[in-house]
Amino acid sequence: MQNPMMMTDRVIMVTGGGQGIGRQLAEQLLSLEAKVALVDIDAGMLAEARDALGASRVSTYCGDVSDPEFVNATVDSIVAEQGDIHGLINNAGIVRAAMASEMAIEQWHQVIGVNLTGAFICLQAVGRHLISKAKEGDPNPGSVVNISSDAGRRGTIGQINYGAAKSGVLGLTMCSAREWGRYNINVNSVCYGMVETAMTATIRQEKFRDKYLSQIPLGRFSTTGDVAPATCFLLSDAASYITGQHLSIDGGFYISS
Ligand code: NAD
């Protein structure tokens, strides 16, 4: 029996793939024999990722996920160069922390722009491609995983822009899953808790460390290696009957007080 996690020669677009979780997702996808199209705003990190992962199965596209012209052109380029797209991981994200009463409107717009509007733009662009494949008779056009956060399910302190964007991502997931189910396109969300990347460097420092750790039943922060396999599972045939769901990959943080 074939392993349903394998994605041999499927082309998966990963946004924010230059570093952190996105880069680990790319590595995981390559181990499942997929091809990866990495999108990131940082050209240097993209080049580094491509060198490290090997250029033969990795293509790179530099630009901003909140720019619809760039995203649409990127999807067209991936299809032209690779022949197809089978999946999207909507992973690019930023934080601009401030307490709700102090937050500048620019901080609000920046985070909503990348984390929510950017996720929508990528979802729509790849979704249109997957729908056109379905209409041409492809019974299994592909799937999408949107990266949310426990901040979008239980709130967070000092990041109202981020929490609102990540709640919005859950809405993107449920709406598109309902609209696109008839094309056999699966859309799901994953919610991470505290992953050891540049994004959480401040929060993991001594001042906050024990407070957060005490709320994680598994008693440790996660590595990027902890979250990548379960995320890729949702893109694979092993998850073919799962859609519109939000999976916390967080050591139990979501269910803890
Ligand atoms: P990271 O900061 O290490 O990496 C984010 C990547 O996104 C970077 O490579 C960055 O250049 C890229 N990026 C930022 N803005 C972009 C834009 N406008 N267009 C294209 N690329 C852009 O972050 P990470 O920790 O790897 O987070 C990845 C995802 O996981 C994010 O959506 C984040 O919100 C989510 N998440 C992370 C954690 C965590 O604990 N690290 C927890 C919950 C959710």
PDB file of C-alpha atoms and ligand atoms in Angstrom:
ATOM      1  CA  MET A   1       0.000   0.000   0.000  1.00  0.00           C
ATOM      2  CA  GLN A   2       1.299   3.448  -0.916  1.00  0.00           C
ATOM      3  CA  ASN A   3       2.084   5.894   1.885  1.00  0.00           C
ATOM      4  CA  PRO A   4      -0.715   8.539   1.683  1.00  0.00           C
ATOM      5  CA  MET A   5       1.599  11.220   3.071  1.00  0.00           C
ATOM      6  CA  MET A   6       3.824  11.126  -0.024  1.00  0.00           C
ATOM      7  CA  MET A   7       3.464  14.026  -2.479  1.00  0.00           C
ATOM      8  CA  THR A   8       5.738  12.869  -5.233  1.00  0.00           C
ATOM      9  CA  ASP A   9       6.260  15.625  -7.845  1.00  0.00           C
ATOM     10  CA  ARG A  10       3.379  17.732  -6.540  1.00  0.00           C
ATOM     11  CA  VAL A  11       4.136  21.455  -6.625  1.00  0.00           C
ATOM     12  CA  ILE A  12       3.489  23.204  -3.325  1.00  0.00           C
ATOM     13  CA  MET A  13       3.689  26.988  -2.902  1.00  0.00           C
ATOM     14  CA  VAL A  14       4.940  28.027   0.551  1.00  0.00           C
ATOM     15  CA  THR A  15       4.776  31.703   1.480  1.00  0.00           C
ATOM     16  CA  GLY A  16       7.229  33.116   4.012  1.00  0.00           C
ATOM     17  CA  GLY A  17       9.484  30.220   3.109  1.00  0.00           C
ATOM     18  CA  GLY A  18      12.803  32.024   3.530  1.00  0.00           C
ATOM     19  CA  GLN A  19      13.277  31.224   7.210  1.00  0.00           C
ATOM     20  CA  GLY A  20      11.653  29.804  10.319  1.00  0.00           C
ATOM     21  CA  ILE A  21       8.650  27.519  10.008  1.00  0.00           C
ATOM     22  CA  GLY A  22       8.259  28.123   6.259  1.00  0.00           C
ATOM     23  CA  ARG A  23      11.738  26.868   5.601  1.00  0.00           C
ATOM     24  CA  GLN A  24      11.164  23.771   7.729  1.00  0.00           C
ATOM     25  CA  LEU A  25       7.896  23.142   5.866  1.00  0.00           C
ATOM     26  CA  ALA A  26       9.848  23.247   2.615  1.00  0.00           C
ATOM     27  CA  GLU A  27      12.335  20.721   3.958  1.00  0.00           C
ATOM     28  CA  GLN A  28       9.514  18.447   5.094  1.00  0.00           C
ATOM     29  CA  LEU A  29       7.769  18.685   1.722  1.00  0.00           C
ATOM     30  CA  LEU A  30      10.990  17.827  -0.081  1.00  0.00           C
ATOM     31  CA  SER A  31      11.340  14.735   2.108  1.00  0.00           C
ATOM     32  CA  LEU A  32       7.856  13.760   0.917  1.00  0.00           C
ATOM     33  CA  GLU A  33       9.156  14.099  -2.674  1.00  0.00           C
ATOM     34  CA  ALA A  34       7.213  17.284  -3.459  1.00  0.00           C
ATOM     35  CA  LYS A  35       8.570  20.248  -5.418  1.00  0.00           C
ATOM     36  CA  VAL A  36       8.501  23.542  -3.560  1.00  0.00           C
ATOM     37  CA  ALA A  37       7.862  27.092  -4.771  1.00  0.00           C
ATOM     38  CA  LEU A  38       9.107  29.387  -2.019  1.00  0.00           C
ATOM     39  CA  VAL A  39       7.749  32.934  -1.799  1.00  0.00           C
ATOM     40  CA  ASP A  40       9.305  35.505   0.523  1.00  0.00           C
ATOM     41  CA  ILE A  41       9.858  39.248   0.747  1.00  0.00           C
ATOM     42  CA  ASP A  42      13.513  38.782   1.728  1.00  0.00           C
ATOM     43  CA  ALA A  43      15.698  37.985  -1.289  1.00  0.00           C
ATOM     44  CA  GLY A  44      18.757  37.109   0.796  1.00  0.00           C
ATOM     45  CA  MET A  45      16.943  34.526   2.901  1.00  0.00           C
ATOM     46  CA  LEU A  46      15.309  33.051  -0.182  1.00  0.00           C
ATOM     47  CA  ALA A  47      18.679  32.591  -1.875  1.00  0.00           C
ATOM     48  CA  GLU A  48      20.101  31.038   1.287  1.00  0.00           C
ATOM     49  CA  ALA A  49      17.118  28.671   1.563  1.00  0.00           C
ATOM     50  CA  ARG A  50      17.481  27.620  -2.058  1.00  0.00           C
ATOM     51  CA  ASP A  51      21.203  26.945  -1.611  1.00  0.00           C
ATOM     52  CA  ALA A  52      20.569  24.918   1.536  1.00  0.00           C
ATOM     53  CA  LEU A  53      17.604  22.939   0.191  1.00  0.00           C
ATOM     54  CA  GLY A  54      19.014  22.325  -3.288  1.00  0.00           C
ATOM     55  CA  ALA A  55      17.923  24.161  -6.427  1.00  0.00           C
ATOM     56  CA  SER A  56      16.727  21.117  -8.356  1.00  0.00           C
ATOM     57  CA  ARG A  57      13.324  20.895  -6.651  1.00  0.00           C
ATOM     58  CA  VAL A  58      13.066  24.393  -5.184  1.00  0.00           C
ATOM     59  CA  SER A  59      12.074  27.555  -7.069  1.00  0.00           C
ATOM     60  CA  THR A  60      12.010  30.993  -5.453  1.00  0.00           C
ATOM     61  CA  TYR A  61       9.875  34.106  -5.940  1.00  0.00           C
ATOM     62  CA  CYS A  62      10.699  37.336  -4.142  1.00  0.00           C
ATOM     63  CA  GLY A  63       7.927  39.791  -3.254  1.00  0.00           C
ATOM     64  CA  ASP A  64       5.164  40.840  -0.905  1.00  0.00           C
ATOM     65  CA  VAL A  65       2.172  38.539  -0.338  1.00  0.00           C
ATOM     66  CA  SER A  66      -0.029  41.572   0.266  1.00  0.00           C
ATOM     67  CA  ASP A  67       0.582  42.795  -3.306  1.00  0.00           C
ATOM     68  CA  PRO A  68      -2.050  41.150  -5.552  1.00  0.00           C
ATOM     69  CA  GLU A  69      -0.116  41.923  -8.761  1.00  0.00           C
ATOM     70  CA  PHE A  70       2.968  40.151  -7.454  1.00  0.00           C
ATOM     71  CA  VAL A  71       0.997  37.172  -6.155  1.00  0.00           C
ATOM     72  CA  ASN A  72      -1.012  36.686  -9.358  1.00  0.00           C
ATOM     73  CA  ALA A  73       2.154  36.975 -11.471  1.00  0.00           C
ATOM     74  CA  THR A  74       3.913  34.500  -9.175  1.00  0.00           C
ATOM     75  CA  VAL A  75       1.130  31.917  -9.482  1.00  0.00           C
ATOM     76  CA  ASP A  76       1.245  32.357 -13.281  1.00  0.00           C
ATOM     77  CA  SER A  77       5.041  31.912 -13.262  1.00  0.00           C
ATOM     78  CA  ILE A  78       4.899  28.776 -11.112  1.00  0.00           C
ATOM     79  CA  VAL A  79       2.300  27.238 -13.420  1.00  0.00           C
ATOM     80  CA  ALA A  80       4.319  28.237 -16.511  1.00  0.00           C
ATOM     81  CA  GLU A  81       7.602  26.889 -15.095  1.00  0.00           C
ATOM     82  CA  GLN A  82       6.366  23.803 -13.197  1.00  0.00           C
ATOM     83  CA  GLY A  83       3.220  23.008 -15.189  1.00  0.00           C
ATOM     84  CA  ASP A  84       0.873  22.989 -12.214  1.00  0.00           C
ATOM     85  CA  ILE A  85       0.257  23.864  -8.547  1.00  0.00           C
ATOM     86  CA  HIS A  86      -1.170  21.227  -6.186  1.00  0.00           C
ATOM     87  CA  GLY A  87      -1.087  22.998  -2.862  1.00  0.00           C
ATOM     88  CA  LEU A  88      -0.529  26.193  -0.906  1.00  0.00           C
ATOM     89  CA  ILE A  89       0.769  26.773   2.596  1.00  0.00           C
ATOM     90  CA  ASN A  90      -0.212  30.321   3.533  1.00  0.00           C
ATOM     91  CA  ASN A  91       2.566  30.865   6.062  1.00  0.00           C
ATOM     92  CA  ALA A  92       3.997  34.427   5.661  1.00  0.00           C
ATOM     93  CA  GLY A  93       3.415  36.467   8.776  1.00  0.00           C
ATOM     94  CA  ILE A  94       4.682  39.369  10.877  1.00  0.00           C
ATOM     95  CA  VAL A  95       4.145  40.754  14.372  1.00  0.00           C
ATOM     96  CA  ARG A  96       4.024  44.393  15.490  1.00  0.00           C
ATOM     97  CA  ALA A  97       3.362  44.205  19.208  1.00  0.00           C
ATOM     98  CA  ALA A  98       1.617  46.885  21.298  1.00  0.00           C
ATOM     99  CA  MET A  99      -1.124  46.928  23.898  1.00  0.00           C
ATOM    100  CA  ALA A 100      -4.556  47.565  22.388  1.00  0.00           C
ATOM    101  CA  SER A 101      -4.877  50.992  23.971  1.00  0.00           C
ATOM    102  CA  GLU A 102      -1.490  52.074  22.596  1.00  0.00           C
ATOM    103  CA  MET A 103      -1.438  50.528  19.134  1.00  0.00           C
ATOM    104  CA  ALA A 104      -0.747  52.869  16.228  1.00  0.00           C
ATOM    105  CA  ILE A 105      -3.028  52.478  13.237  1.00  0.00           C
ATOM    106  CA  GLU A 106       0.049  51.718  11.077  1.00  0.00           C
ATOM    107  CA  GLN A 107       0.834  48.688  13.256  1.00  0.00           C
ATOM    108  CA  TRP A 108      -2.750  47.509  12.831  1.00  0.00           C
ATOM    109  CA  HIS A 109      -2.674  47.906   9.033  1.00  0.00           C
ATOM    110  CA  GLN A 110       0.765  46.287   8.627  1.00  0.00           C
ATOM    111  CA  VAL A 111      -0.225  43.097  10.431  1.00  0.00           C
ATOM    112  CA  ILE A 112      -3.707  42.834   8.928  1.00  0.00           C
ATOM    113  CA  GLY A 113      -2.162  43.563   5.502  1.00  0.00           C
ATOM    114  CA  VAL A 114       0.336  40.696   5.566  1.00  0.00           C
ATOM    115  CA  ASN A 115      -1.308  38.116   7.844  1.00  0.00           C
ATOM    116  CA  LEU A 116      -4.926  38.416   6.705  1.00  0.00           C
ATOM    117  CA  THR A 117      -5.138  40.280   3.383  1.00  0.00           C
ATOM    118  CA  GLY A 118      -1.951  38.594   2.136  1.00  0.00           C
ATOM    119  CA  ALA A 119      -3.328  35.185   3.090  1.00  0.00           C
ATOM    120  CA  PHE A 120      -6.570  35.976   1.244  1.00  0.00           C
ATOM    121  CA  ILE A 121      -4.732  37.145  -1.886  1.00  0.00           C
ATOM    122  CA  CYS A 122      -2.652  33.944  -2.043  1.00  0.00           C
ATOM    123  CA  LEU A 123      -5.670  31.752  -1.250  1.00  0.00           C
ATOM    124  CA  GLN A 124      -7.666  33.396  -4.032  1.00  0.00           C
ATOM    125  CA  ALA A 125      -4.873  33.225  -6.621  1.00  0.00           C
ATOM    126  CA  VAL A 126      -4.060  29.556  -5.984  1.00  0.00           C
ATOM    127  CA  GLY A 127      -7.754  28.739  -5.478  1.00  0.00           C
ATOM    128  CA  ARG A 128      -8.596  30.101  -8.940  1.00  0.00           C
ATOM    129  CA  HIS A 129      -5.948  27.836 -10.441  1.00  0.00           C
ATOM    130  CA  LEU A 130      -7.204  24.787  -8.526  1.00  0.00           C
ATOM    131  CA  ILE A 131     -10.820  25.511  -9.536  1.00  0.00           C
ATOM    132  CA  SER A 132      -9.819  25.785 -13.202  1.00  0.00           C
ATOM    133  CA  LYS A 133      -8.135  22.364 -12.921  1.00  0.00           C
ATOM    134  CA  ALA A 134     -11.289  20.922 -11.346  1.00  0.00           C
ATOM    135  CA  LYS A 135     -13.403  22.346 -14.150  1.00  0.00           C
ATOM    136  CA  GLU A 136     -11.091  20.699 -16.657  1.00  0.00           C
ATOM    137  CA  GLY A 137     -11.819  17.350 -15.009  1.00  0.00           C
ATOM    138  CA  ASP A 138      -9.063  16.959 -12.410  1.00  0.00           C
ATOM    139  CA  PRO A 139     -10.770  14.994  -9.602  1.00  0.00           C
ATOM    140  CA  ASN A 140      -8.080  15.905  -7.060  1.00  0.00           C
ATOM    141  CA  PRO A 141      -6.955  19.468  -7.840  1.00  0.00           C
ATOM    142  CA  GLY A 142      -5.209  20.236  -4.556  1.00  0.00           C
ATOM    143  CA  SER A 143      -5.475  21.659  -1.072  1.00  0.00           C
ATOM    144  CA  VAL A 144      -4.602  24.642   1.083  1.00  0.00           C
ATOM    145  CA  VAL A 145      -3.315  25.000   4.625  1.00  0.00           C
ATOM    146  CA  ASN A 146      -3.601  28.418   6.239  1.00  0.00           C
ATOM    147  CA  ILE A 147      -1.261  29.119   9.141  1.00  0.00           C
ATOM    148  CA  SER A 148      -3.184  30.648  12.009  1.00  0.00           C
ATOM    149  CA  SER A 149      -2.255  30.730  15.678  1.00  0.00           C
ATOM    150  CA  ASP A 150      -3.678  29.991  19.085  1.00  0.00           C
ATOM    151  CA  ALA A 151      -3.716  33.804  19.323  1.00  0.00           C
ATOM    152  CA  GLY A 152      -6.588  33.653  16.843  1.00  0.00           C
ATOM    153  CA  ARG A 153      -8.520  31.115  18.935  1.00  0.00           C
ATOM    154  CA  ARG A 154      -7.968  32.278  22.514  1.00  0.00           C
ATOM    155  CA  GLY A 155      -6.626  35.829  22.164  1.00  0.00           C
ATOM    156  CA  THR A 156      -3.260  37.130  23.244  1.00  0.00           C
ATOM    157  CA  ILE A 157      -1.957  40.102  25.202  1.00  0.00           C
ATOM    158  CA  GLY A 158      -0.143  42.882  23.348  1.00  0.00           C
ATOM    159  CA  GLN A 159      -0.999  41.709  19.834  1.00  0.00           C
ATOM    160  CA  ILE A 160      -4.601  42.648  19.070  1.00  0.00           C
ATOM    161  CA  ASN A 161      -3.688  43.189  15.386  1.00  0.00           C
ATOM    162  CA  TYR A 162      -2.134  39.722  15.166  1.00  0.00           C
ATOM    163  CA  GLY A 163      -4.929  37.988  17.103  1.00  0.00           C
ATOM    164  CA  ALA A 164      -7.567  39.617  14.906  1.00  0.00           C
ATOM    165  CA  ALA A 165      -5.695  38.658  11.719  1.00  0.00           C
ATOM    166  CA  LYS A 166      -5.256  35.057  12.852  1.00  0.00           C
ATOM    167  CA  SER A 167      -8.967  34.809  13.810  1.00  0.00           C
ATOM    168  CA  GLY A 168      -9.682  36.140  10.329  1.00  0.00           C
ATOM    169  CA  VAL A 169      -7.544  33.376   8.828  1.00  0.00           C
ATOM    170  CA  LEU A 170      -9.880  30.836  10.449  1.00  0.00           C
ATOM    171  CA  GLY A 171     -12.736  32.601   8.674  1.00  0.00           C
ATOM    172  CA  LEU A 172     -10.883  32.395   5.345  1.00  0.00           C
ATOM    173  CA  THR A 173     -10.511  28.673   5.925  1.00  0.00           C
ATOM    174  CA  MET A 174     -14.160  27.981   6.764  1.00  0.00           C
ATOM    175  CA  CYS A 175     -15.590  30.110   3.943  1.00  0.00           C
ATOM    176  CA  SER A 176     -13.326  28.763   1.215  1.00  0.00           C
ATOM    177  CA  ALA A 177     -13.741  25.175   2.470  1.00  0.00           C
ATOM    178  CA  ARG A 178     -17.496  25.562   2.125  1.00  0.00           C
ATOM    179  CA  GLU A 179     -17.296  27.218  -1.313  1.00  0.00           C
ATOM    180  CA  TRP A 180     -14.691  24.886  -2.800  1.00  0.00           C
ATOM    181  CA  GLY A 181     -15.726  21.531  -1.370  1.00  0.00           C
ATOM    182  CA  ARG A 182     -17.663  20.813  -4.549  1.00  0.00           C
ATOM    183  CA  TYR A 183     -14.356  20.973  -6.458  1.00  0.00           C
ATOM    184  CA  ASN A 184     -12.746  18.578  -3.986  1.00  0.00           C
ATOM    185  CA  ILE A 185     -10.414  21.331  -2.787  1.00  0.00           C
ATOM    186  CA  ASN A 186      -9.629  20.953   0.933  1.00  0.00           C
ATOM    187  CA  VAL A 187      -8.854  24.036   3.025  1.00  0.00           C
ATOM    188  CA  ASN A 188      -7.734  23.752   6.652  1.00  0.00           C
ATOM    189  CA  SER A 189      -5.959  25.854   9.269  1.00  0.00           C
ATOM    190  CA  VAL A 190      -3.228  25.022  11.713  1.00  0.00           C
ATOM    191  CA  CYS A 191      -2.764  26.976  14.922  1.00  0.00           C
ATOM    192  CA  TYR A 192       0.698  27.015  16.419  1.00  0.00           C
ATOM    193  CA  GLY A 193       1.427  27.947  20.007  1.00  0.00           C
ATOM    194  CA  MET A 194       5.009  28.916  20.726  1.00  0.00           C
ATOM    195  CA  VAL A 195       7.506  27.795  18.098  1.00  0.00           C
ATOM    196  CA  GLU A 196      11.221  28.522  18.457  1.00  0.00           C
ATOM    197  CA  THR A 197      11.773  31.016  15.627  1.00  0.00           C
ATOM    198  CA  ALA A 198      12.890  34.636  15.284  1.00  0.00           C
ATOM    199  CA  MET A 199       9.254  35.698  15.695  1.00  0.00           C
ATOM    200  CA  THR A 200       9.091  34.476  19.306  1.00  0.00           C
ATOM    201  CA  ALA A 201      12.625  35.359  20.419  1.00  0.00           C
ATOM    202  CA  THR A 202      11.428  38.111  22.795  1.00  0.00           C
ATOM    203  CA  ILE A 203       8.587  36.104  24.316  1.00  0.00           C
ATOM    204  CA  ARG A 204      10.877  33.144  25.002  1.00  0.00           C
ATOM    205  CA  GLN A 205      13.317  35.307  26.973  1.00  0.00           C
ATOM    206  CA  GLU A 206      13.655  34.842  30.703  1.00  0.00           C
ATOM    207  CA  LYS A 207      11.060  37.520  31.610  1.00  0.00           C
ATOM    208  CA  PHE A 208       8.120  35.641  30.031  1.00  0.00           C
ATOM    209  CA  ARG A 209       9.521  32.143  29.649  1.00  0.00           C
ATOM    210  CA  ASP A 210       8.165  30.437  32.778  1.00  0.00           C
ATOM    211  CA  LYS A 211       4.753  32.045  32.440  1.00  0.00           C
ATOM    212  CA  TYR A 212       4.308  30.617  28.939  1.00  0.00           C
ATOM    213  CA  LEU A 213       5.861  27.246  29.694  1.00  0.00           C
ATOM    214  CA  SER A 214       3.490  26.762  32.634  1.00  0.00           C
ATOM    215  CA  GLN A 215       0.565  26.984  30.176  1.00  0.00           C
ATOM    216  CA  ILE A 216       1.876  24.268  27.842  1.00  0.00           C
ATOM    217  CA  PRO A 217       0.847  20.780  29.022  1.00  0.00           C
ATOM    218  CA  LEU A 218       3.734  19.168  27.140  1.00  0.00           C
ATOM    219  CA  GLY A 219       6.038  21.503  29.089  1.00  0.00           C
ATOM    220  CA  ARG A 220       8.248  22.832  26.289  1.00  0.00           C
ATOM    221  CA  PHE A 221       8.212  25.235  23.374  1.00  0.00           C
ATOM    222  CA  SER A 222       7.975  23.553  20.011  1.00  0.00           C
ATOM    223  CA  THR A 223      10.681  23.315  17.413  1.00  0.00           C
ATOM    224  CA  THR A 224       9.910  23.910  13.751  1.00  0.00           C
ATOM    225  CA  GLY A 225      10.410  20.159  13.372  1.00  0.00           C
ATOM    226  CA  ASP A 226       7.489  19.524  15.756  1.00  0.00           C
ATOM    227  CA  VAL A 227       5.008  21.478  13.654  1.00  0.00           C
ATOM    228  CA  ALA A 228       6.028  20.749  10.051  1.00  0.00           C
ATOM    229  CA  PRO A 229       4.892  17.084   9.718  1.00  0.00           C
ATOM    230  CA  ALA A 230       1.352  17.673  11.048  1.00  0.00           C
ATOM    231  CA  THR A 231       1.029  20.739   8.811  1.00  0.00           C
ATOM    232  CA  CYS A 232       2.100  18.801   5.717  1.00  0.00           C
ATOM    233  CA  PHE A 233      -0.252  15.952   6.687  1.00  0.00           C
ATOM    234  CA  LEU A 234      -3.183  18.301   5.992  1.00  0.00           C
ATOM    235  CA  LEU A 235      -1.929  18.843   2.424  1.00  0.00           C
ATOM    236  CA  SER A 236      -1.578  15.160   1.718  1.00  0.00           C
ATOM    237  CA  ASP A 237      -3.985  12.430   0.605  1.00  0.00           C
ATOM    238  CA  ALA A 238      -3.947  11.170   4.206  1.00  0.00           C
ATOM    239  CA  ALA A 239      -6.210  14.161   4.987  1.00  0.00           C
ATOM    240  CA  SER A 240      -8.469  13.848   1.937  1.00  0.00           C
ATOM    241  CA  TYR A 241     -11.699  13.834   3.988  1.00  0.00           C
ATOM    242  CA  ILE A 242     -10.717  16.718   6.277  1.00  0.00           C
ATOM    243  CA  THR A 243     -11.786  20.240   5.345  1.00  0.00           C
ATOM    244  CA  GLY A 244     -12.711  23.491   7.106  1.00  0.00           C
ATOM    245  CA  GLN A 245     -10.905  22.443  10.309  1.00  0.00           C
ATOM    246  CA  HIS A 246      -8.493  24.196  12.659  1.00  0.00           C
ATOM    247  CA  LEU A 247      -5.805  21.973  14.123  1.00  0.00           C
ATOM    248  CA  SER A 248      -3.803  23.280  17.080  1.00  0.00           C
ATOM    249  CA  ILE A 249      -0.229  21.988  16.966  1.00  0.00           C
ATOM    250  CA  ASP A 250       0.816  23.511  20.233  1.00  0.00           C
ATOM    251  CA  GLY A 251       1.632  20.991  22.975  1.00  0.00           C
ATOM    252  CA  GLY A 252      -1.855  21.565  24.407  1.00  0.00           C
ATOM    253  CA  PHE A 253      -1.523  25.366  24.878  1.00  0.00           C
ATOM    254  CA  TYR A 254      -5.019  25.994  23.469  1.00  0.00           C
ATOM    255  CA  ILE A 255      -6.798  23.785  25.990  1.00  0.00           C
ATOM    256  CA  SER A 256      -4.762  25.057  28.942  1.00  0.00           C
ATOM    257  CA  SER A 257      -5.803  28.025  31.055  1.00  0.00           C
TER     258      SER A 257
HETATM  259  P1  NAD B   1       9.482  34.155  10.872  1.00  0.00           P
HETATM  260  O1  NAD B   1       9.456  35.601  11.193  1.00  0.00           O
HETATM  261  O2  NAD B   1      10.630  33.319  11.311  1.00  0.00           O
HETATM  262  O3  NAD B   1       9.291  33.942   9.288  1.00  0.00           O
HETATM  263  C1  NAD B   1       8.316  34.641   8.582  1.00  0.00           C
HETATM  264  C2  NAD B   1       8.716  34.687   7.127  1.00  0.00           C
HETATM  265  O4  NAD B   1       7.710  35.447   6.407  1.00  0.00           O
HETATM  266  C3  NAD B   1      10.052  35.410   6.901  1.00  0.00           C
HETATM  267  O5  NAD B   1      10.854  34.639   6.037  1.00  0.00           O
HETATM  268  C4  NAD B   1       9.635  36.730   6.279  1.00  0.00           C
HETATM  269  O6  NAD B   1      10.621  37.300   5.424  1.00  0.00           O
HETATM  270  C5  NAD B   1       8.370  36.342   5.535  1.00  0.00           C
HETATM  271  N1  NAD B   1       7.503  37.490   5.258  1.00  0.00           N
HETATM  272  C6  NAD B   1       7.167  38.466   6.134  1.00  0.00           C
HETATM  273  N2  NAD B   1       6.389  39.370   5.524  1.00  0.00           N
HETATM  274  C7  NAD B   1       6.211  38.932   4.254  1.00  0.00           C
HETATM  275  C8  NAD B   1       5.497  39.447   3.140  1.00  0.00           C
HETATM  276  N3  NAD B   1       4.809  40.601   3.216  1.00  0.00           N
HETATM  277  N4  NAD B   1       5.529  38.756   1.969  1.00  0.00           N
HETATM  278  C9  NAD B   1       6.251  37.603   1.872  1.00  0.00           C
HETATM  279  N5  NAD B   1       6.957  37.077   2.899  1.00  0.00           N
HETATM  280  C10 NAD B   1       6.926  37.740   4.081  1.00  0.00           C
HETATM  281  O7  NAD B   1       8.094  33.586  11.452  1.00  0.00           O
HETATM  282  P2  NAD B   1       7.681  32.085  11.835  1.00  0.00           P
HETATM  283  O8  NAD B   1       7.782  31.978  13.300  1.00  0.00           O
HETATM  284  O9  NAD B   1       8.396  31.125  10.965  1.00  0.00           O
HETATM  285  O10 NAD B   1       6.118  32.146  11.487  1.00  0.00           O
HETATM  286  C11 NAD B   1       5.569  31.528  10.327  1.00  0.00           C
HETATM  287  C12 NAD B   1       4.046  31.578  10.448  1.00  0.00           C
HETATM  288  O11 NAD B   1       3.631  30.876  11.630  1.00  0.00           O
HETATM  289  C13 NAD B   1       3.482  32.982  10.577  1.00  0.00           C
HETATM  290  O12 NAD B   1       2.256  33.079   9.882  1.00  0.00           O
HETATM  291  C14 NAD B   1       3.233  33.120  12.056  1.00  0.00           C
HETATM  292  O13 NAD B   1       2.255  34.079  12.355  1.00  0.00           O
HETATM  293  C15 NAD B   1       2.783  31.715  12.383  1.00  0.00           C
HETATM  294  N6  NAD B   1       2.907  31.390  13.797  1.00  0.00           N
HETATM  295  C16 NAD B   1       4.132  31.341  14.380  1.00  0.00           C
HETATM  296  C17 NAD B   1       4.215  31.023  15.725  1.00  0.00           C
HETATM  297  C18 NAD B   1       5.531  30.927  16.434  1.00  0.00           C
HETATM  298  O14 NAD B   1       5.511  30.613  17.632  1.00  0.00           O
HETATM  299  N7  NAD B   1       6.668  31.167  15.768  1.00  0.00           N
HETATM  300  C19 NAD B   1       3.059  30.788  16.478  1.00  0.00           C
HETATM  301  C20 NAD B   1       1.827  30.849  15.847  1.00  0.00           C
HETATM  302  C21 NAD B   1       1.766  31.128  14.492  1.00  0.00           C
END
